[in-house]
Amino acid sequence: MNVSFQVMGKKTDFILKSDCPPSFEKSADGTCRLVNLYQFYNSVQGRGVGGTQTALPKHRDGFTPAEIDLGRYLFFDPLLSKDGSLSCASCHQPDKGFSDQRDRSIGVSGEKVSRSAPTLWNVAFLDKFFWDARATTLEEQAIGPLFDPKEMGNNPANLLQDINANRVYRALFKRVYPQSTNISLVQITRALSAFQSSLISLNSRYDRYAHGAHHVLSDREIAGMNVFRSFVARCAECHQPPLFTNNQVAVIGTPEPEGMPFDAGAEITFNAKKLRGGFKVPTLRNITKTAPYMHSGGFDNLFDSVEFYTKGRGHAVPEEESLQLHWHIWEPNLTKEEIQLIVEFLGTLTDESLSPAIPTSVPSGLPVVDQQYQQQLTMTEQNNKNSAIGNGE
Ligand code: HEC
Ligand code: HEC
Protein backbone atom coordinates (compact mmCIF):
# COMPACT_ATOMS: atom_id res chain seq x y z
CA MET A 1 0.00 0.00 0.00
CA ASN A 2 1.66 3.13 -1.19
CA VAL A 3 0.26 6.64 -1.02
CA SER A 4 2.38 9.41 -2.58
CA PHE A 5 1.73 12.97 -1.57
CA GLN A 6 3.26 16.40 -1.59
CA VAL A 7 4.00 17.34 1.99
CA MET A 8 5.45 20.81 2.48
CA GLY A 9 6.50 20.92 -1.15
CA LYS A 10 8.33 17.57 -1.02
CA LYS A 11 7.03 14.39 -2.59
CA THR A 12 6.67 11.90 0.23
CA ASP A 13 5.61 8.30 0.12
CA PHE A 14 3.47 7.01 2.91
CA ILE A 15 3.55 3.29 2.80
CA LEU A 16 1.41 1.11 5.02
CA LYS A 17 3.24 -2.13 5.62
CA SER A 18 1.68 -5.38 4.47
CA ASP A 19 3.88 -7.59 6.68
CA CYS A 20 3.43 -8.14 10.39
CA PRO A 21 6.11 -6.78 12.74
CA PRO A 22 8.81 -9.25 13.83
CA SER A 23 7.57 -11.70 16.48
CA PHE A 24 4.09 -11.71 14.89
CA GLU A 25 2.74 -14.14 12.32
CA LYS A 26 0.11 -13.30 9.75
CA SER A 27 -2.90 -15.53 10.12
CA ALA A 28 -5.33 -16.60 7.40
CA ASP A 29 -7.60 -13.62 8.08
CA GLY A 30 -4.73 -11.21 7.46
CA THR A 31 -4.24 -10.17 11.09
CA CYS A 32 -1.04 -10.41 13.13
CA ARG A 33 -0.75 -12.93 15.98
CA LEU A 34 2.02 -12.85 18.56
CA VAL A 35 4.31 -15.85 18.57
CA ASN A 36 6.55 -16.21 21.58
CA LEU A 37 8.24 -19.07 23.40
CA TYR A 38 6.50 -18.21 26.68
CA GLN A 39 3.18 -19.12 25.04
CA PHE A 40 4.34 -22.74 25.00
CA TYR A 41 4.68 -22.92 28.77
CA ASN A 42 1.84 -24.00 30.98
CA SER A 43 2.06 -22.38 34.40
CA VAL A 44 -0.26 -24.91 36.00
CA GLN A 45 1.39 -28.11 34.80
CA GLY A 46 4.79 -26.54 34.39
CA ARG A 47 7.02 -25.02 36.97
CA GLY A 48 4.45 -22.94 38.75
CA VAL A 49 3.58 -19.27 38.72
CA GLY A 50 6.59 -17.05 39.31
CA GLY A 51 9.17 -19.46 37.89
CA THR A 52 11.28 -18.69 34.84
CA GLN A 53 8.99 -20.74 32.57
CA THR A 54 5.67 -19.13 33.38
CA ALA A 55 3.08 -18.57 30.67
CA LEU A 56 2.12 -15.07 29.53
CA PRO A 57 -1.22 -13.58 30.51
CA LYS A 58 -3.87 -12.72 27.90
CA HIS A 59 -2.80 -10.06 25.45
CA ARG A 60 -4.00 -7.77 22.68
CA ASP A 61 -3.20 -8.76 19.10
CA GLY A 62 -5.20 -9.48 15.94
CA PHE A 63 -4.58 -6.14 14.21
CA THR A 64 -3.68 -5.94 10.51
CA PRO A 65 -0.15 -4.84 9.48
CA ALA A 66 -1.65 -1.70 7.88
CA GLU A 67 -3.54 -0.81 11.04
CA ILE A 68 -0.38 -1.18 13.16
CA ASP A 69 1.53 0.99 10.71
CA LEU A 70 -1.16 3.66 10.58
CA GLY A 71 -0.93 3.74 14.38
CA ARG A 72 2.80 4.32 14.07
CA TYR A 73 2.27 7.47 11.96
CA LEU A 74 -0.33 8.75 14.41
CA PHE A 75 1.92 8.03 17.40
CA PHE A 76 4.72 10.18 15.96
CA ASP A 77 2.50 12.96 14.58
CA PRO A 78 2.27 16.23 16.58
CA LEU A 79 -0.94 16.98 14.64
CA LEU A 80 -2.68 15.14 17.46
CA SER A 81 -1.93 17.90 19.97
CA LYS A 82 -3.72 21.22 20.35
CA ASP A 83 -0.95 23.33 18.78
CA GLY A 84 1.02 20.79 16.77
CA SER A 85 3.86 20.80 19.30
CA LEU A 86 3.66 17.36 20.91
CA SER A 87 3.15 13.81 19.71
CA CYS A 88 2.75 10.71 21.84
CA ALA A 89 6.42 10.08 21.08
CA SER A 90 7.47 13.36 22.73
CA CYS A 91 6.91 11.74 26.12
CA HIS A 92 7.24 8.12 25.00
CA GLN A 93 10.48 8.16 23.01
CA PRO A 94 11.61 4.86 21.49
CA ASP A 95 15.26 5.47 22.34
CA LYS A 96 14.41 6.30 25.96
CA GLY A 97 12.57 3.11 26.74
CA PHE A 98 9.36 4.75 25.44
CA SER A 99 9.61 7.21 28.32
CA ASP A 100 11.21 10.66 28.42
CA GLN A 101 13.95 10.61 31.08
CA ARG A 102 12.08 13.21 33.10
CA ASP A 103 10.85 12.92 36.65
CA ARG A 104 7.53 14.27 35.37
CA SER A 105 6.60 14.86 31.72
CA ILE A 106 6.08 18.30 30.21
CA GLY A 107 2.82 18.99 28.37
CA VAL A 108 1.69 21.57 25.76
CA SER A 109 1.59 24.38 28.29
CA GLY A 110 5.26 23.87 29.13
CA GLU A 111 4.37 22.83 32.67
CA LYS A 112 5.20 19.56 34.31
CA VAL A 113 2.32 17.10 34.66
CA SER A 114 1.88 15.37 38.01
CA ARG A 115 3.40 11.99 37.14
CA SER A 116 6.18 10.33 35.24
CA ALA A 117 5.72 8.73 31.79
CA PRO A 118 5.69 4.92 32.04
CA THR A 119 7.34 2.73 29.42
CA LEU A 120 5.09 1.38 26.67
CA TRP A 121 6.99 -1.87 26.19
CA ASN A 122 4.67 -4.87 26.62
CA VAL A 123 1.51 -2.79 27.19
CA ALA A 124 -0.25 -5.46 25.08
CA PHE A 125 -0.31 -7.62 28.22
CA LEU A 126 -1.80 -5.06 30.59
CA ASP A 127 -5.41 -4.66 31.63
CA LYS A 128 -4.94 -1.52 33.73
CA PHE A 129 -3.39 1.71 32.54
CA PHE A 130 -1.96 4.81 34.21
CA TRP A 131 -0.17 4.69 37.57
CA ASP A 132 -3.52 4.76 39.35
CA ALA A 133 -5.10 2.11 37.06
CA ARG A 134 -7.87 4.47 35.94
CA ALA A 135 -8.21 3.08 32.39
CA THR A 136 -8.90 -0.53 31.45
CA THR A 137 -8.12 -0.50 27.71
CA LEU A 138 -5.49 1.16 25.54
CA GLU A 139 -8.27 2.94 23.64
CA GLU A 140 -9.67 4.44 26.83
CA GLN A 141 -6.16 5.34 27.95
CA ALA A 142 -5.36 7.31 24.76
CA ILE A 143 -8.28 9.69 25.39
CA GLY A 144 -6.41 10.83 28.52
CA PRO A 145 -3.30 12.46 26.99
CA LEU A 146 -5.11 13.66 23.85
CA PHE A 147 -7.63 15.80 25.69
CA ASP A 148 -5.93 16.52 29.01
CA PRO A 149 -5.25 20.29 28.98
CA LYS A 150 -1.90 19.65 30.73
CA GLU A 151 -0.77 16.99 28.21
CA MET A 152 -1.68 17.33 24.50
CA GLY A 153 -4.50 19.79 25.23
CA ASN A 154 -6.64 18.92 22.22
CA ASN A 155 -10.43 18.44 22.05
CA PRO A 156 -12.38 15.88 19.99
CA ALA A 157 -13.93 18.39 17.55
CA ASN A 158 -10.60 20.04 16.78
CA LEU A 159 -8.72 16.74 16.43
CA LEU A 160 -11.31 15.26 14.07
CA GLN A 161 -11.39 18.43 12.02
CA ASP A 162 -7.59 18.56 11.61
CA ILE A 163 -7.23 14.92 10.77
CA ASN A 164 -10.18 14.80 8.37
CA ALA A 165 -8.78 17.87 6.61
CA ASN A 166 -5.51 16.03 5.93
CA ARG A 167 -5.51 14.31 2.50
CA VAL A 168 -2.86 11.79 3.45
CA TYR A 169 -4.69 10.63 6.56
CA ARG A 170 -7.96 10.44 4.66
CA ALA A 171 -6.33 8.12 2.13
CA LEU A 172 -4.53 6.02 4.75
CA PHE A 173 -7.61 5.59 6.98
CA LYS A 174 -9.67 4.68 3.90
CA ARG A 175 -7.24 1.82 3.21
CA VAL A 176 -7.42 0.52 6.75
CA TYR A 177 -11.11 1.15 7.44
CA PRO A 178 -12.68 1.04 3.95
CA GLN A 179 -16.29 1.01 5.18
CA SER A 180 -16.38 4.45 6.73
CA THR A 181 -16.42 7.88 5.14
CA ASN A 182 -15.02 10.03 7.95
CA ILE A 183 -12.13 9.40 10.29
CA SER A 184 -13.50 8.78 13.79
CA LEU A 185 -12.06 8.92 17.27
CA VAL A 186 -12.67 5.18 17.61
CA GLN A 187 -10.46 4.55 14.58
CA ILE A 188 -7.72 6.86 15.85
CA THR A 189 -7.52 5.25 19.29
CA ARG A 190 -7.79 1.75 17.81
CA ALA A 191 -4.89 2.35 15.41
CA LEU A 192 -2.81 3.80 18.26
CA SER A 193 -3.59 0.69 20.32
CA ALA A 194 -2.61 -1.56 17.41
CA PHE A 195 0.78 0.12 17.18
CA GLN A 196 1.40 0.06 20.93
CA SER A 197 0.43 -3.63 21.12
CA SER A 198 3.30 -4.40 18.75
CA LEU A 199 5.92 -3.16 21.24
CA ILE A 200 7.07 -6.52 22.53
CA SER A 201 10.19 -6.90 24.66
CA LEU A 202 10.68 -10.55 25.61
CA ASN A 203 14.04 -11.38 24.16
CA SER A 204 16.46 -10.07 26.75
CA ARG A 205 19.42 -11.98 28.11
CA TYR A 206 17.17 -12.91 31.03
CA ASP A 207 14.69 -14.50 28.60
CA ARG A 208 17.38 -16.53 26.91
CA TYR A 209 18.40 -17.75 30.35
CA ALA A 210 14.76 -18.56 31.18
CA HIS A 211 14.45 -20.60 27.98
CA GLY A 212 17.45 -22.67 28.97
CA ALA A 213 20.61 -20.88 27.77
CA HIS A 214 22.07 -20.72 31.25
CA HIS A 215 25.48 -19.43 30.16
CA VAL A 216 24.14 -16.02 29.03
CA LEU A 217 23.95 -14.60 32.56
CA SER A 218 27.04 -13.99 34.67
CA ASP A 219 27.40 -15.51 38.13
CA ARG A 220 26.67 -12.10 39.67
CA GLU A 221 23.52 -11.64 37.57
CA ILE A 222 22.29 -15.10 38.59
CA ALA A 223 23.06 -14.27 42.22
CA GLY A 224 21.06 -11.03 41.78
CA MET A 225 18.15 -12.95 40.26
CA ASN A 226 18.16 -15.29 43.22
CA VAL A 227 18.03 -12.42 45.71
CA PHE A 228 15.27 -10.80 43.60
CA ARG A 229 13.05 -13.85 43.76
CA SER A 230 13.94 -14.94 47.29
CA PHE A 231 11.32 -14.85 50.00
CA VAL A 232 13.53 -12.39 51.81
CA ALA A 233 13.52 -9.69 49.12
CA ARG A 234 10.08 -10.70 47.73
CA CYS A 235 10.46 -8.58 44.59
CA ALA A 236 9.04 -11.33 42.34
CA GLU A 237 5.83 -11.48 44.38
CA CYS A 238 4.78 -8.22 42.72
CA HIS A 239 7.25 -7.92 39.84
CA GLN A 240 6.35 -11.39 38.62
CA PRO A 241 8.12 -12.95 35.66
CA PRO A 242 7.88 -13.06 32.71
CA LEU A 243 6.46 -9.52 32.55
CA PHE A 244 7.95 -8.44 35.88
CA THR A 245 4.57 -7.14 36.97
CA ASN A 246 1.58 -9.01 38.36
CA ASN A 247 -0.82 -6.45 36.88
CA GLN A 248 -2.00 -5.45 40.35
CA VAL A 249 -2.15 -2.25 42.35
CA ALA A 250 -0.09 -2.16 45.57
CA VAL A 251 0.45 0.36 48.34
CA ILE A 252 4.19 0.46 49.01
CA GLY A 253 4.72 3.99 50.40
CA THR A 254 7.27 5.56 48.05
CA PRO A 255 8.20 9.17 48.79
CA GLU A 256 7.15 12.20 46.74
CA PRO A 257 9.99 14.38 45.50
CA GLU A 258 10.44 17.53 47.56
CA GLY A 259 7.65 20.06 47.08
CA MET A 260 5.19 17.57 45.61
CA PRO A 261 1.93 16.95 47.48
CA PHE A 262 1.00 13.42 48.58
CA ASP A 263 -0.49 11.47 45.65
CA ALA A 264 -3.53 9.40 46.67
CA GLY A 265 -3.19 7.24 43.52
CA ALA A 266 -5.61 4.31 43.22
CA GLU A 267 -7.71 5.42 46.20
CA ILE A 268 -9.45 7.85 43.85
CA THR A 269 -9.84 5.38 40.96
CA PHE A 270 -11.51 2.73 43.11
CA ASN A 271 -12.95 5.01 45.77
CA ALA A 272 -11.29 2.76 48.33
CA LYS A 273 -9.48 4.05 51.40
CA LYS A 274 -7.30 0.95 51.61
CA LEU A 275 -5.79 1.82 48.21
CA ARG A 276 -4.70 5.29 49.34
CA GLY A 277 -1.19 5.79 47.96
CA GLY A 278 -1.55 2.66 45.80
CA PHE A 279 -0.02 2.45 42.34
CA LYS A 280 0.12 -0.07 39.56
CA VAL A 281 3.08 -2.43 39.87
CA PRO A 282 5.24 -1.28 36.94
CA THR A 283 7.04 -3.70 34.66
CA LEU A 284 10.81 -3.82 35.17
CA ARG A 285 11.48 -4.62 31.49
CA ASN A 286 13.98 -2.16 29.93
CA ILE A 287 14.20 -0.55 33.36
CA THR A 288 17.78 0.70 32.83
CA LYS A 289 16.39 2.97 30.06
CA THR A 290 13.68 4.76 32.04
CA ALA A 291 15.26 6.66 34.96
CA PRO A 292 14.09 8.53 37.02
CA TYR A 293 11.88 5.98 38.77
CA MET A 294 8.49 5.65 40.54
CA HIS A 295 5.20 7.44 39.80
CA SER A 296 6.63 10.93 40.16
CA GLY A 297 10.27 10.24 39.47
CA GLY A 298 11.32 10.29 43.14
CA PHE A 299 14.48 8.21 42.60
CA ASP A 300 17.23 9.08 40.11
CA ASN A 301 18.77 5.65 39.84
CA LEU A 302 18.14 1.96 40.29
CA PHE A 303 20.27 1.56 43.39
CA ASP A 304 18.15 4.09 45.31
CA SER A 305 14.93 2.52 43.97
CA VAL A 306 15.92 -0.92 45.24
CA GLU A 307 17.35 0.41 48.49
CA PHE A 308 13.93 1.97 49.22
CA TYR A 309 12.60 -1.54 49.98
CA THR A 310 15.09 -2.17 52.72
CA LYS A 311 14.96 1.14 54.57
CA GLY A 312 12.11 0.01 56.78
CA ARG A 313 8.39 -0.54 56.18
CA GLY A 314 6.65 2.82 55.78
CA HIS A 315 9.83 4.86 56.35
CA ALA A 316 8.89 7.37 53.62
CA VAL A 317 5.19 7.74 54.46
CA PRO A 318 4.34 11.30 55.58
CA GLU A 319 3.52 11.50 59.31
CA GLU A 320 -0.08 12.57 58.79
CA GLU A 321 -0.82 9.58 56.51
CA SER A 322 -1.63 6.09 57.74
CA LEU A 323 -1.40 3.84 54.70
CA GLN A 324 -2.33 0.18 54.52
CA LEU A 325 1.00 -1.02 53.17
CA HIS A 326 1.09 -4.28 51.25
CA TRP A 327 2.21 -7.22 53.42
CA HIS A 328 5.17 -8.00 51.16
CA ILE A 329 6.62 -4.60 52.03
CA TRP A 330 8.66 -5.37 55.12
CA GLU A 331 12.23 -5.28 56.44
CA PRO A 332 14.34 -7.62 54.30
CA ASN A 333 17.62 -6.11 55.59
CA LEU A 334 19.36 -6.39 52.24
CA THR A 335 23.07 -5.59 52.30
CA LYS A 336 24.56 -3.01 49.93
CA GLU A 337 26.09 -5.92 48.04
CA GLU A 338 22.71 -7.65 47.65
CA ILE A 339 21.13 -4.41 46.42
CA GLN A 340 23.94 -4.04 43.91
CA LEU A 341 23.42 -7.64 42.73
CA ILE A 342 19.71 -6.95 42.17
CA VAL A 343 20.60 -3.82 40.18
CA GLU A 344 22.94 -5.90 38.02
CA PHE A 345 20.20 -8.48 37.50
CA LEU A 346 17.74 -5.74 36.43
CA GLY A 347 20.24 -4.89 33.68
CA THR A 348 19.59 -8.29 32.09
CA LEU A 349 15.96 -7.30 31.35
CA THR A 350 16.90 -4.99 28.50
CA ASP A 351 15.65 -5.89 25.02
CA GLU A 352 14.88 -3.30 22.37
CA SER A 353 15.39 -5.59 19.39
CA LEU A 354 11.81 -5.04 18.16
CA SER A 355 11.99 -1.26 18.37
CA PRO A 356 9.85 0.12 15.52
CA ALA A 357 11.30 2.39 12.85
CA ILE A 358 10.72 6.08 13.60
CA PRO A 359 9.02 7.61 10.53
CA THR A 360 11.21 10.19 8.78
CA SER A 361 8.09 12.24 8.06
CA VAL A 362 4.47 12.12 9.17
CA PRO A 363 1.32 12.99 7.18
CA SER A 364 0.95 16.45 8.77
CA GLY A 365 4.45 17.43 7.63
CA LEU A 366 5.22 18.59 11.18
CA PRO A 367 8.65 17.74 12.67
CA VAL A 368 8.62 14.19 14.01
CA VAL A 369 10.00 15.00 17.42
CA ASP A 370 9.92 18.64 18.47
CA GLN A 371 13.39 20.17 18.16
CA GLN A 372 13.32 22.21 21.35
CA TYR A 373 11.99 19.23 23.27
CA GLN A 374 14.83 17.13 21.90
CA GLN A 375 17.33 19.75 23.07
CA GLN A 376 15.96 19.85 26.60
CA LEU A 377 16.09 16.09 26.65
CA THR A 378 19.70 16.00 25.59
CA MET A 379 20.52 18.21 28.56
CA THR A 380 18.65 15.96 30.97
CA GLU A 381 20.34 12.99 29.38
CA GLN A 382 23.78 14.42 30.19
CA ASN A 383 22.76 14.87 33.81
CA ASN A 384 21.43 11.35 34.04
CA LYS A 385 24.21 9.70 32.13
CA ASN A 386 26.12 8.33 35.03
CA SER A 387 23.32 8.09 37.51
CA ALA A 388 21.00 5.63 35.67
CA ILE A 389 22.72 2.79 37.48
CA GLY A 390 23.86 4.27 40.74
CA ASN A 391 26.47 2.66 42.87
CA GLY A 392 25.04 3.76 46.17
CA GLU A 393 28.00 5.88 47.08
C1 HEC B 1 3.02 15.24 27.96
C2 HEC B 1 3.60 13.92 27.93
C3 HEC B 1 2.78 12.78 27.39
C4 HEC B 1 2.21 12.68 26.13
C5 HEC B 1 2.23 13.70 25.02
C6 HEC B 1 1.60 11.37 26.07
N1 HEC B 1 1.82 10.69 27.26
FE1 HEC B 1 1.28 8.80 27.66
N2 HEC B 1 1.74 9.09 29.60
C7 HEC B 1 2.34 10.22 30.12
C8 HEC B 1 2.29 10.18 31.56
C9 HEC B 1 2.85 11.22 32.50
C10 HEC B 1 1.62 8.99 31.90
C11 HEC B 1 1.24 8.51 33.32
C12 HEC B 1 0.07 9.37 33.78
C13 HEC B 1 -0.63 8.82 35.00
O1 HEC B 1 -0.40 7.67 35.34
O2 HEC B 1 -1.45 9.54 35.59
C14 HEC B 1 1.31 8.31 30.64
C15 HEC B 1 0.71 7.07 30.53
C16 HEC B 1 0.51 6.39 29.33
C17 HEC B 1 0.09 5.02 29.21
C18 HEC B 1 -0.17 4.04 30.35
C19 HEC B 1 0.97 3.05 30.51
C20 HEC B 1 0.80 2.18 31.71
O3 HEC B 1 1.62 1.27 31.91
O4 HEC B 1 -0.12 2.39 32.51
C21 HEC B 1 -0.04 4.75 27.87
C22 HEC B 1 -0.44 3.44 27.22
C23 HEC B 1 0.28 5.98 27.16
N3 HEC B 1 0.62 6.95 28.08
C24 HEC B 1 0.18 6.15 25.80
C25 HEC B 1 0.19 7.42 25.20
C26 HEC B 1 -0.33 7.71 23.86
C27 HEC B 1 -0.92 6.69 22.92
C28 HEC B 1 -0.15 9.04 23.65
C29 HEC B 1 -0.57 9.86 22.45
C30 HEC B 1 -1.99 9.87 22.15
C31 HEC B 1 0.49 9.57 24.85
N4 HEC B 1 0.65 8.58 25.77
C32 HEC B 1 0.89 10.90 25.00
C33 HEC B 1 2.88 11.25 29.38
C34 HEC B 1 2.50 11.54 28.08
C1 HEC C 1 4.05 -5.24 47.25
C2 HEC C 1 4.43 -5.22 45.87
C3 HEC C 1 5.88 -4.89 45.54
C4 HEC C 1 7.03 -5.51 45.97
C5 HEC C 1 7.15 -6.65 46.95
C6 HEC C 1 8.13 -4.87 45.28
N1 HEC C 1 7.66 -3.87 44.46
FE1 HEC C 1 8.77 -2.67 43.26
N2 HEC C 1 7.13 -1.56 42.84
C7 HEC C 1 5.85 -1.81 43.30
C8 HEC C 1 5.00 -0.66 43.01
C9 HEC C 1 3.52 -0.53 43.33
C10 HEC C 1 5.83 0.28 42.37
C11 HEC C 1 5.42 1.70 41.93
C12 HEC C 1 5.42 2.57 43.20
C13 HEC C 1 5.35 4.06 42.96
O1 HEC C 1 5.46 4.50 41.82
O2 HEC C 1 5.20 4.80 43.95
C14 HEC C 1 7.15 -0.31 42.26
C15 HEC C 1 8.24 0.29 41.64
C16 HEC C 1 9.49 -0.31 41.49
C17 HEC C 1 10.58 0.23 40.70
C18 HEC C 1 10.52 1.49 39.84
C19 HEC C 1 9.90 1.18 38.51
C20 HEC C 1 9.65 2.35 37.61
O3 HEC C 1 9.35 2.13 36.41
O4 HEC C 1 9.71 3.50 38.03
C21 HEC C 1 11.64 -0.63 40.82
C22 HEC C 1 13.00 -0.50 40.18
C23 HEC C 1 11.21 -1.70 41.71
N3 HEC C 1 9.91 -1.48 42.07
C24 HEC C 1 12.00 -2.75 42.09
C25 HEC C 1 11.65 -3.66 43.11
C26 HEC C 1 12.58 -4.55 43.76
C27 HEC C 1 14.02 -4.71 43.40
C28 HEC C 1 11.87 -5.22 44.74
C29 HEC C 1 12.39 -6.17 45.80
C30 HEC C 1 13.40 -5.65 46.67
C31 HEC C 1 10.50 -4.74 44.67
N4 HEC C 1 10.41 -3.78 43.67
C32 HEC C 1 9.46 -5.20 45.44
C33 HEC C 1 5.44 -2.95 43.95
C34 HEC C 1 6.29 -3.84 44.59
Coordinates of N, CA and C and ligand atoms in Angstrom, one line a residue, residues 116-119 131 227-228 232-239 246 248-256 277-284 287 290 292-297 299 301-302 305-310 326-329 332 334 342-343 346, ligand 2:
S116 N 5.1 10.7 36.2 CA 6.2 10.3 35.2 C 5.6 9.4 34.1
A117 N 6.2 9.5 32.9 CA 5.7 8.7 31.8 C 6.2 7.3 31.9
P118 N 5.3 6.3 32.0 CA 5.7 4.9 32.0 C 6.2 4.4 30.7
T119 N 6.9 3.4 30.7 CA 7.3 2.7 29.4 C 6.1 2.2 28.7
W131 N -0.7 5.1 36.3 CA -0.2 4.7 37.6 C -1.3 4.3 38.5
V227 N 18.5 -13.3 44.6 CA 18.0 -12.4 45.7 C 16.7 -11.9 45.3
F228 N 16.5 -11.4 44.1 CA 15.3 -10.8 43.6 C 14.1 -11.7 43.9
V232 N 13.0 -13.5 51.0 CA 13.5 -12.4 51.8 C 13.2 -11.1 51.1
A233 N 13.7 -10.9 49.9 CA 13.5 -9.7 49.1 C 12.1 -9.6 48.6
R234 N 11.5 -10.6 48.1 CA 10.1 -10.7 47.7 C 9.7 -9.9 46.5
C235 N 10.7 -9.4 45.7 CA 10.5 -8.6 44.6 C 9.5 -9.3 43.6
A236 N 9.8 -10.6 43.4 CA 9.0 -11.3 42.3 C 7.6 -11.6 42.7
E237 N 7.2 -11.3 44.0 CA 5.8 -11.5 44.4 C 5.0 -10.5 43.6
C238 N 5.5 -9.3 43.5 CA 4.8 -8.2 42.7 C 5.3 -8.1 41.3
H239 N 6.6 -8.0 41.2 CA 7.3 -7.9 39.8 C 7.5 -9.3 39.3
N246 N 2.7 -8.1 38.2 CA 1.6 -9.0 38.4 C 0.3 -8.3 38.0
Q248 N -1.2 -5.8 39.2 CA -2.0 -5.4 40.4 C -1.6 -4.0 40.8
V249 N -2.5 -3.5 41.7 CA -2.1 -2.2 42.4 C -1.6 -2.6 43.7
A250 N -0.6 -1.9 44.2 CA -0.1 -2.2 45.6 C 0.3 -0.8 46.2
V251 N 0.1 -0.8 47.6 CA 0.5 0.4 48.3 C 1.8 0.1 48.9
I252 N 2.9 0.8 48.5 CA 4.2 0.5 49.0 C 4.8 1.7 49.7
G253 N 4.2 2.8 49.6 CA 4.7 4.0 50.4 C 6.0 4.6 49.9
T254 N 6.1 4.8 48.6 CA 7.3 5.6 48.0 C 7.1 7.1 48.4
P255 N 8.3 7.7 48.5 CA 8.2 9.2 48.8 C 7.9 10.0 47.6
E256 N 7.3 11.2 47.8 CA 7.1 12.2 46.7 C 8.4 13.0 46.7
G277 N -2.6 5.9 48.2 CA -1.2 5.8 48.0 C -0.8 4.5 47.2
G278 N -1.8 3.9 46.6 CA -1.6 2.7 45.8 C -1.3 3.0 44.3
F279 N -0.3 2.3 43.8 CA 0.0 2.5 42.3 C 0.1 1.1 41.7
K280 N 0.0 1.1 40.3 CA 0.1 -0.1 39.6 C 1.6 -0.6 39.7
V281 N 1.7 -1.9 39.8 CA 3.1 -2.4 39.9 C 3.6 -2.3 38.5
P282 N 4.7 -1.5 38.3 CA 5.2 -1.3 36.9 C 6.1 -2.5 36.5
T283 N 6.1 -2.7 35.2 CA 7.0 -3.7 34.7 C 8.5 -3.3 34.9
L284 N 9.4 -4.2 35.0 CA 10.8 -3.8 35.2 C 11.6 -4.1 33.9
I287 N 14.2 -1.5 32.2 CA 14.2 -0.5 33.4 C 15.5 0.3 33.4
T290 N 14.8 3.9 31.7 CA 13.7 4.8 32.0 C 13.8 5.5 33.4
P292 N 14.3 8.8 35.6 CA 14.1 8.5 37.0 C 12.9 7.6 37.3
Y293 N 12.8 7.1 38.5 CA 11.9 6.0 38.8 C 10.7 6.4 39.7
M294 N 9.7 5.5 39.7 CA 8.5 5.6 40.5 C 7.5 6.6 39.9
H295 N 6.3 6.7 40.5 CA 5.2 7.4 39.8 C 5.5 8.9 39.6
S296 N 6.3 9.5 40.4 CA 6.6 10.9 40.2 C 8.1 11.1 40.1
G297 N 8.8 10.1 39.7 CA 10.3 10.2 39.5 C 11.1 10.6 40.7
F299 N 13.1 8.8 42.5 CA 14.5 8.2 42.6 C 15.2 8.3 41.3
N301 N 18.0 6.8 40.4 CA 18.8 5.7 39.8 C 18.2 4.4 40.4
L302 N 18.7 3.3 39.9 CA 18.1 2.0 40.3 C 18.6 1.6 41.7
S305 N 16.3 3.1 44.1 CA 14.9 2.5 44.0 C 14.9 1.2 44.7
V306 N 15.9 0.4 44.6 CA 15.9 -0.9 45.2 C 16.2 -0.8 46.7
E307 N 17.0 0.2 47.1 CA 17.3 0.4 48.5 C 16.1 0.8 49.3
F308 N 15.2 1.5 48.6 CA 13.9 2.0 49.2 C 13.3 0.8 50.0
Y309 N 13.3 -0.4 49.4 CA 12.6 -1.5 50.0 C 13.2 -2.1 51.3
T310 N 14.4 -1.6 51.5 CA 15.1 -2.2 52.7 C 15.4 -1.1 53.8
H326 N 1.2 -2.9 51.7 CA 1.1 -4.3 51.3 C 1.9 -5.2 52.2
W327 N 1.5 -6.4 52.4 CA 2.2 -7.2 53.4 C 3.6 -7.7 53.0
H328 N 3.8 -7.6 51.6 CA 5.2 -8.0 51.2 C 6.2 -6.9 51.3
I329 N 5.7 -5.7 51.7 CA 6.6 -4.6 52.0 C 7.0 -4.8 53.5
P332 N 13.5 -6.5 54.7 CA 14.3 -7.6 54.3 C 15.8 -7.5 54.7
L334 N 18.4 -6.1 53.3 CA 19.4 -6.4 52.2 C 20.7 -5.6 52.5
I342 N 21.0 -7.1 42.8 CA 19.7 -6.9 42.2 C 19.8 -6.0 41.0
V343 N 20.5 -4.8 41.2 CA 20.6 -3.8 40.2 C 21.3 -4.4 38.9
L346 N 18.7 -6.5 37.2 CA 17.7 -5.7 36.4 C 18.3 -5.3 35.0
Ligands
HEC2 C1 4.0 -5.2 47.3 C2 4.4 -5.2 45.9 C3 5.9 -4.9 45.5 C4 7.0 -5.5 46.0 C5 7.2 -6.7 46.9 C6 8.1 -4.9 45.3 N1 7.7 -3.9 44.5 FE1 8.8 -2.7 43.3 N2 7.1 -1.6 42.8 C7 5.9 -1.8 43.3 C8 5.0 -0.7 43.0 C9 3.5 -0.5 43.3 C10 5.8 0.3 42.4 C11 5.4 1.7 41.9 C12 5.4 2.6 43.2 C13 5.4 4.1 43.0 O1 5.5 4.5 41.8 O2 5.2 4.8 43.9 C14 7.2 -0.3 42.3 C15 8.2 0.3 41.6 C16 9.5 -0.3 41.5 C17 10.6 0.2 40.7 C18 10.5 1.5 39.8 C19 9.9 1.2 38.5 C20 9.6 2.4 37.6 O3 9.3 2.1 36.4 O4 9.7 3.5 38.0 C21 11.6 -0.6 40.8 C22 13.0 -0.5 40.2 C23 11.2 -1.7 41.7 N3 9.9 -1.5 42.1 C24 12.0 -2.8 42.1 C25 11.7 -3.7 43.1 C26 12.6 -4.6 43.8 C27 14.0 -4.7 43.4 C28 11.9 -5.2 44.7 C29 12.4 -6.2 45.8 C30 13.4 -5.7 46.7 C31 10.5 -4.7 44.7 N4 10.4 -3.8 43.7 C32 9.5 -5.2 45.4 C33 5.4 -3.0 44.0 C34 6.3 -3.8 44.6

